Amino acid sequence: MKFDPPLVSATLVRRYKRFLFDATLESGEDITGFCPNTGSMRV
């Protein structure tokens, strides 16, 4: 599957308020994002 712009790898830092998460991008930038999945994100 091809995405435009390409996907970027990140490390999940924490998840809160059911739909929000904090992550750190490979570049070191910290971001906050929206996740529509309310279930567990364990590997």
Coordinates of N, CA and C in Angstrom, one line a residue:
M1 N 0.8 -1.2 0.0 CA 0.0 0.0 0.0 C 0.9 1.2 0.0
K2 N 0.6 2.2 -0.8 CA 1.3 3.5 -0.8 C 0.5 4.6 -0.2
F3 N 1.2 5.4 0.6 CA 0.6 6.5 1.2 C 1.2 7.8 0.8
D4 N 0.4 8.9 0.6 CA 1.0 10.2 0.3 C 0.5 11.2 1.3
P5 N 1.3 11.8 2.1 CA 2.8 11.6 2.2 C 3.1 10.2 2.9
P6 N 4.3 9.7 2.7 CA 4.7 8.4 3.3 C 4.5 8.4 4.8
L7 N 4.3 7.2 5.3 CA 4.1 7.0 6.8 C 5.4 7.3 7.5
V8 N 5.4 7.7 8.7 CA 6.6 8.0 9.6 C 6.5 7.1 10.8
S9 N 7.6 6.5 11.2 CA 7.6 5.6 12.4 C 7.7 6.5 13.6
A10 N 7.0 6.0 14.7 CA 7.0 6.7 16.0 C 6.9 5.7 17.1
T11 N 7.2 6.2 18.3 CA 7.1 5.4 19.5 C 6.0 5.9 20.4
L12 N 5.1 5.1 20.7 CA 3.9 5.5 21.6 C 4.4 5.8 23.0
V13 N 4.1 7.0 23.5 CA 4.6 7.3 24.8 C 3.4 7.1 25.8
R14 N 2.2 7.6 25.5 CA 1.1 7.3 26.4 C -0.2 7.6 25.6
R15 N -1.3 7.0 26.2 CA -2.6 7.2 25.6 C -3.5 7.7 26.7
Y16 N -4.4 8.6 26.4 CA -5.3 9.2 27.4 C -6.6 9.7 26.8
K17 N -7.6 9.9 27.7 CA -8.9 10.4 27.2 C -9.5 9.6 26.1
R18 N -9.3 8.3 26.1 CA -9.8 7.3 25.1 C -9.3 7.5 23.7
F19 N -9.2 8.7 23.2 CA -8.9 8.8 21.8 C -7.6 9.6 21.5
L20 N -6.9 10.1 22.5 CA -5.7 10.9 22.3 C -4.4 10.1 22.6
F21 N -3.3 10.4 22.0 CA -2.0 9.7 22.3 C -0.9 10.7 22.1
D22 N 0.2 10.5 22.9 CA 1.4 11.2 22.7 C 2.4 10.2 22.1
A23 N 3.2 10.7 21.2 CA 4.2 9.8 20.6 C 5.5 10.6 20.3
T24 N 6.6 9.9 20.1 CA 7.8 10.6 19.7 C 8.2 10.1 18.3
L25 N 8.4 11.0 17.4 CA 8.8 10.6 16.0 C 10.2 10.2 16.0
E26 N 10.7 9.5 14.9 CA 12.1 9.2 14.7 C 13.0 10.4 14.8
S27 N 12.5 11.5 14.4 CA 13.3 12.8 14.4 C 13.5 13.3 15.8
G28 N 12.7 12.8 16.8 CA 12.8 13.3 18.1 C 11.7 14.2 18.5
E29 N 10.9 14.6 17.5 CA 9.8 15.5 17.8 C 8.6 14.8 18.5
D30 N 8.1 15.5 19.5 CA 7.0 14.9 20.3 C 5.7 15.4 19.7
I31 N 4.7 14.5 19.5 CA 3.4 14.9 18.9 C 2.3 14.4 19.7
T32 N 1.1 15.0 19.5 CA -0.1 14.5 20.1 C -1.0 14.2 18.9
G33 N -1.7 13.0 18.9 CA -2.5 12.6 17.8 C -3.9 12.0 18.3
F34 N -4.7 11.7 17.3 CA -6.0 11.2 17.5 C -6.0 9.7 17.0
C35 N -6.6 8.8 17.9 CA -6.7 7.4 17.5 C -8.1 7.0 17.7
P36 N -8.8 6.6 16.6 CA -10.2 6.2 16.7 C -10.4 4.9 17.3
N37 N -9.4 4.1 17.5 CA -9.5 2.8 18.2 C -9.5 3.0 19.7
T38 N -10.6 2.6 20.4 CA -10.6 2.8 21.8 C -10.2 1.5 22.5
G39 N -9.8 0.5 21.8 CA -9.3 -0.8 22.4 C -7.9 -0.7 22.8
S40 N -7.4 -1.9 23.3 CA -6.0 -2.0 23.8 C -5.0 -1.9 22.6
M41 N -3.9 -1.3 22.8 CA -2.9 -1.2 21.8 C -1.6 -2.0 22.2
R42 N -1.8 -3.0 23.0 CA -0.7 -3.8 23.4 C -0.2 -4.7 22.3
V43 N 1.0 -5.0 22.3 CA 1.6 -5.9 21.2 C 1.6 -7.3 21.7

